[in-house]
Tab-separated table of C-alpha atoms in Angstrom:
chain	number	residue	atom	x	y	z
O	1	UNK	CA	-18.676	-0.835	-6.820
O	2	UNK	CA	-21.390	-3.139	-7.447
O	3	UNK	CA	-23.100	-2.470	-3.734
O	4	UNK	CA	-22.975	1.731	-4.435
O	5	UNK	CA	-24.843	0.575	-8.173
O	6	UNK	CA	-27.177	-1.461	-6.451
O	7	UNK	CA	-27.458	1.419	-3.832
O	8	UNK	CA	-28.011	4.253	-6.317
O	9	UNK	CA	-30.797	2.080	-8.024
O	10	UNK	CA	-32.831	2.175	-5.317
O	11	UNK	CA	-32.143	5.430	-4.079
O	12	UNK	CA	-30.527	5.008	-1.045
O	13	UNK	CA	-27.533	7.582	-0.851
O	14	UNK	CA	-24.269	6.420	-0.159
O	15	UNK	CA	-21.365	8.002	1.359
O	16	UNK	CA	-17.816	6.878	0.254
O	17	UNK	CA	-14.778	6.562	2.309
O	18	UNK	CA	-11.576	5.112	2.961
O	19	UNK	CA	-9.750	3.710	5.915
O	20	UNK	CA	-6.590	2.687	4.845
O	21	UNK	CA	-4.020	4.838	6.229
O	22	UNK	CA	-4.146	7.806	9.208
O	23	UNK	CA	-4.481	10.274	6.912
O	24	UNK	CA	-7.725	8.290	4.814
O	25	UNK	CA	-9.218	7.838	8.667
O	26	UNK	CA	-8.821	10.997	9.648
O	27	UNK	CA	-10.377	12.493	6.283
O	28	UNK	CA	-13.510	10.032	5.775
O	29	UNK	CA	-14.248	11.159	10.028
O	30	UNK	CA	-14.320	14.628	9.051
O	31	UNK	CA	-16.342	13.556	6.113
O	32	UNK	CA	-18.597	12.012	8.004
O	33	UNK	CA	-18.829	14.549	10.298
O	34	UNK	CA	-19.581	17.372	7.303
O	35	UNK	CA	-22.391	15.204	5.978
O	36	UNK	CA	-23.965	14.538	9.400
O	37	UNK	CA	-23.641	18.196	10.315
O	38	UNK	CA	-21.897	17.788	13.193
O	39	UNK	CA	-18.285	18.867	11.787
O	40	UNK	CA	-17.074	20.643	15.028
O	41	UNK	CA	-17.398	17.223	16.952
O	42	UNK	CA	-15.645	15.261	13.825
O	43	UNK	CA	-12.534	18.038	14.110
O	44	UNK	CA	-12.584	17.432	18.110
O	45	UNK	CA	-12.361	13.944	17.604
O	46	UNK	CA	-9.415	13.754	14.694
O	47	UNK	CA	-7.601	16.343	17.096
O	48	UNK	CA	-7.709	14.024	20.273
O	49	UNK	CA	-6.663	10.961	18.468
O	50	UNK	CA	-3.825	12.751	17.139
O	51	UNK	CA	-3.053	14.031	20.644
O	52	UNK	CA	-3.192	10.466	22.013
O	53	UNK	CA	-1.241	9.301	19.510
O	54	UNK	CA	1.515	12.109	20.263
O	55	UNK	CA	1.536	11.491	23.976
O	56	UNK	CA	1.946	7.345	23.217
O	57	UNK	CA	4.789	8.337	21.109
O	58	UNK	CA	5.970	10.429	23.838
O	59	UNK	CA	6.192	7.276	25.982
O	60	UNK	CA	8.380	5.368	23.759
O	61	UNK	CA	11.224	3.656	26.143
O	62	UNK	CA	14.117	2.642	23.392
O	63	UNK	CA	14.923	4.918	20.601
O	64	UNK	CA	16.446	1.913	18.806
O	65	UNK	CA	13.005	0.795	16.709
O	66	UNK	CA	12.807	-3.148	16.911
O	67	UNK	CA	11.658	-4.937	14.105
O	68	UNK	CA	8.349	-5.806	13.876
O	69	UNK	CA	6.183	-8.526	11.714
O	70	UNK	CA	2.580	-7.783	12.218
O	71	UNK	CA	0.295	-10.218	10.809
O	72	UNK	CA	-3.465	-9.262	10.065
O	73	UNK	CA	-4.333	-12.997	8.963
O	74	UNK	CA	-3.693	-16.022	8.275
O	75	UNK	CA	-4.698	-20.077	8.340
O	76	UNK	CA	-5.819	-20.733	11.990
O	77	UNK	CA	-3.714	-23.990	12.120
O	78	UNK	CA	-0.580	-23.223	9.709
O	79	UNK	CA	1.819	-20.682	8.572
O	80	UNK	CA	0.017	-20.587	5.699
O	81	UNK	CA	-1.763	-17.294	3.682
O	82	UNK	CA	-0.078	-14.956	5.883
O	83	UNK	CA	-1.493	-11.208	5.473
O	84	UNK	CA	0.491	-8.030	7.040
O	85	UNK	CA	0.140	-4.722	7.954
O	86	UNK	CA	2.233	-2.756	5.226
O	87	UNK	CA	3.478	0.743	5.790
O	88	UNK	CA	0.729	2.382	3.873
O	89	UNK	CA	-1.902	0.772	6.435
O	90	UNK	CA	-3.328	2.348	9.675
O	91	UNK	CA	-1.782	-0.448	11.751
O	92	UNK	CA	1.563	-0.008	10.223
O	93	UNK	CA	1.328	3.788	11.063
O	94	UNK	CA	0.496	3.428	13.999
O	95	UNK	CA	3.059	0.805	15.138
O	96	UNK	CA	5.889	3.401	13.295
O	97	UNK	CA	4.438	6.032	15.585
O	98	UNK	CA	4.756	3.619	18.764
O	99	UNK	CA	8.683	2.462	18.091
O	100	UNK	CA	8.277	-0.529	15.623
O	101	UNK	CA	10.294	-0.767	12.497
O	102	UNK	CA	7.206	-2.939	10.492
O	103	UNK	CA	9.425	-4.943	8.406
O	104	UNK	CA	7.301	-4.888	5.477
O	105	UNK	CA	7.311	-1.170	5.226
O	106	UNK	CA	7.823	-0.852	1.861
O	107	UNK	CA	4.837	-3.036	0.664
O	108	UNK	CA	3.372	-0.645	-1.819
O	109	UNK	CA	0.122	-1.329	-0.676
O	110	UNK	CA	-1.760	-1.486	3.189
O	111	UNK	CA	-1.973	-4.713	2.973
O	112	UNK	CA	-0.532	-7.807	1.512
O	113	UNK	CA	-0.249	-11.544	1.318
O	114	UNK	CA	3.775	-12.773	1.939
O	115	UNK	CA	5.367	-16.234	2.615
O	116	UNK	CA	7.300	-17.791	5.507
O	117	UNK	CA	10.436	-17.445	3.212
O	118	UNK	CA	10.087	-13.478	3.196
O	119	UNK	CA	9.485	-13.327	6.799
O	120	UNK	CA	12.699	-15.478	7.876
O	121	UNK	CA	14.750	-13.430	5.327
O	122	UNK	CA	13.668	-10.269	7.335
O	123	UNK	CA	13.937	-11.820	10.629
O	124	UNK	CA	11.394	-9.575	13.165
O	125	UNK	CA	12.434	-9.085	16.832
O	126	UNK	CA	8.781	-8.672	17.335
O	127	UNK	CA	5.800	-10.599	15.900
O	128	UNK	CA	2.403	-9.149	16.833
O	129	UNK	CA	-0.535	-11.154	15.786
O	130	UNK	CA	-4.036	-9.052	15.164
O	131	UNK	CA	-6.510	-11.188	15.592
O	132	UNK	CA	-10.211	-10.385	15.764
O	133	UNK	CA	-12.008	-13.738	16.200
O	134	UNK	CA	-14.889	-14.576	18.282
O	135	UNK	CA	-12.479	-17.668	20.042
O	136	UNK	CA	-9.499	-16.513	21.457
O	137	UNK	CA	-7.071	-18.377	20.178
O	138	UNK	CA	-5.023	-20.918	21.694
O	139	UNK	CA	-1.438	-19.543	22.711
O	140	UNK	CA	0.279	-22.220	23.556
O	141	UNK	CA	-0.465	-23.305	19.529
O	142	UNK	CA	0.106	-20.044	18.183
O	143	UNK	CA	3.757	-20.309	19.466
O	144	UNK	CA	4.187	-24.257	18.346
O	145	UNK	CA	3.336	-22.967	14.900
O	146	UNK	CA	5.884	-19.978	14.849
O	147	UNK	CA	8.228	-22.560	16.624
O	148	UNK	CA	8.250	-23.828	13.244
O	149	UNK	CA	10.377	-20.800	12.199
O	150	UNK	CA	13.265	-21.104	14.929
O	151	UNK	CA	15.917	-19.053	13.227
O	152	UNK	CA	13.546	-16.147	13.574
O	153	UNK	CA	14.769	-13.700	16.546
O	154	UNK	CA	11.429	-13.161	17.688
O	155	UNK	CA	10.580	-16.895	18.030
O	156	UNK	CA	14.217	-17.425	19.814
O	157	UNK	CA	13.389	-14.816	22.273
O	158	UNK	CA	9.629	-15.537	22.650
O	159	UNK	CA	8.054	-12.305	21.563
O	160	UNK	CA	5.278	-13.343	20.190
O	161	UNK	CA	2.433	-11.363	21.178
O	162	UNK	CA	-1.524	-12.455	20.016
O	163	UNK	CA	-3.796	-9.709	20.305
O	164	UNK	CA	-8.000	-10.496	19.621
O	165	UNK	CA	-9.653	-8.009	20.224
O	166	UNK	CA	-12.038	-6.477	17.195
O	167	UNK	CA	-11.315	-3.168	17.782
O	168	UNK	CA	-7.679	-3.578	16.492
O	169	UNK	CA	-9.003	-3.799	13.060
O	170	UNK	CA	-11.047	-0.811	13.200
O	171	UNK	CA	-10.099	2.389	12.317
O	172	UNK	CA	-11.422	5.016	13.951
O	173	UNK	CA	-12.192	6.758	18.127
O	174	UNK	CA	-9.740	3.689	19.137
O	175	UNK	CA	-6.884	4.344	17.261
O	176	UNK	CA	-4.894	5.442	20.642
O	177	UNK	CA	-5.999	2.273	22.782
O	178	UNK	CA	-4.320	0.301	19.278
O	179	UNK	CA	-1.495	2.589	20.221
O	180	UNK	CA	-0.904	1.305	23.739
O	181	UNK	CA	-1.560	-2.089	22.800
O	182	UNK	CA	1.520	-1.586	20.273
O	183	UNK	CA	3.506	0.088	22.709
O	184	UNK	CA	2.930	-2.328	25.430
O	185	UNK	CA	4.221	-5.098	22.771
O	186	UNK	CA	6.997	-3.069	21.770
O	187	UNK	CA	8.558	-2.199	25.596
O	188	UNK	CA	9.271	-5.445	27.204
């Protein structure tokens, strides 16, 4: 709010959108395309992510969805300010549309800050890490930390999967690459 103010007093037109879900993508890249003029190539590009996206789900190997905790954030060197995907977010579409049962679904919001105690009381098959920092991080730590939380299935079985790469925080042409990087988590 403050940077479209400080925008509009200096004359420098601003575009609003939103990225939180599919649907908010989908709508601020046809918006985008509309204000750019080039709204033919914005509809040809919404139309092949959705295709992607329908020929990931197409590829799905168990129709039994496996519970997934997928983390956006948290403390580099603790279980500590944990942030998820929720339901309502682009990521938690996405991994719905590739197999995974995100167990916080039912956040209210995209995205939200939880505690270890929620996360062993829902007990994920599946814990998918979305990094995007410039150092990899260290897998062999990721998994002491988690080790922490042995009753967890996911930590029992070793599915722990750390993904950094930046362009699984962006919505947008990518979405279907996010896909397969979900699906390849979800079909071991």
């Amino acid at each position: 709010v403050k940077l479209r103010a400080f925008f509009k007093k200096i004359g420098v037109p601003c575009l609003e959108t939103r990225f939180d879900s599919l649907s908010d993508t989908y709508e601020s890249i046809l918006l985008i395309g509309s204000h750019f003029g080039v709204t033919e190539k914005a509809k040809a590009l919404v139309s092949n992510i959705k295709t992607e996206l329908a020929k990931v789900a197409a590829r799905k190997k168990n129709p039994r969805k496996k519970r997934v905790l997928l983390v956006i954030s948290r403390d580099i060197d603790r279980l500590q300010n944990i942030w998820v995907a929720g339901g309502k977010s682009f990521l938690g579409e996405i991994l719905h549309i590739c197999g995974g049962e995100n167990i916080f679904e039912n956040l209210g919001a995209a995205y939200a800050q939880v505690g270890q105690e929620e996360i062993l009381v829902r007990d994920p098959e599946v814990i998918i890490e979305v990094m995007a920092t410039e150092k990899a991080p260290d897998q062999n730590r990721v998994f002491a930390l988690w080790s922490r939380l042995g009753t967890i299935q996911a930590v029992r079985d070793g599915k722990i999967f750390i993904i950094n790469d930046r362009f699984m925080t962006i919505p947008g042409p990518r979405i279907p690459e996010i896909a397969k990087v979900f699906m390849n988590c979800l079909n071991f």
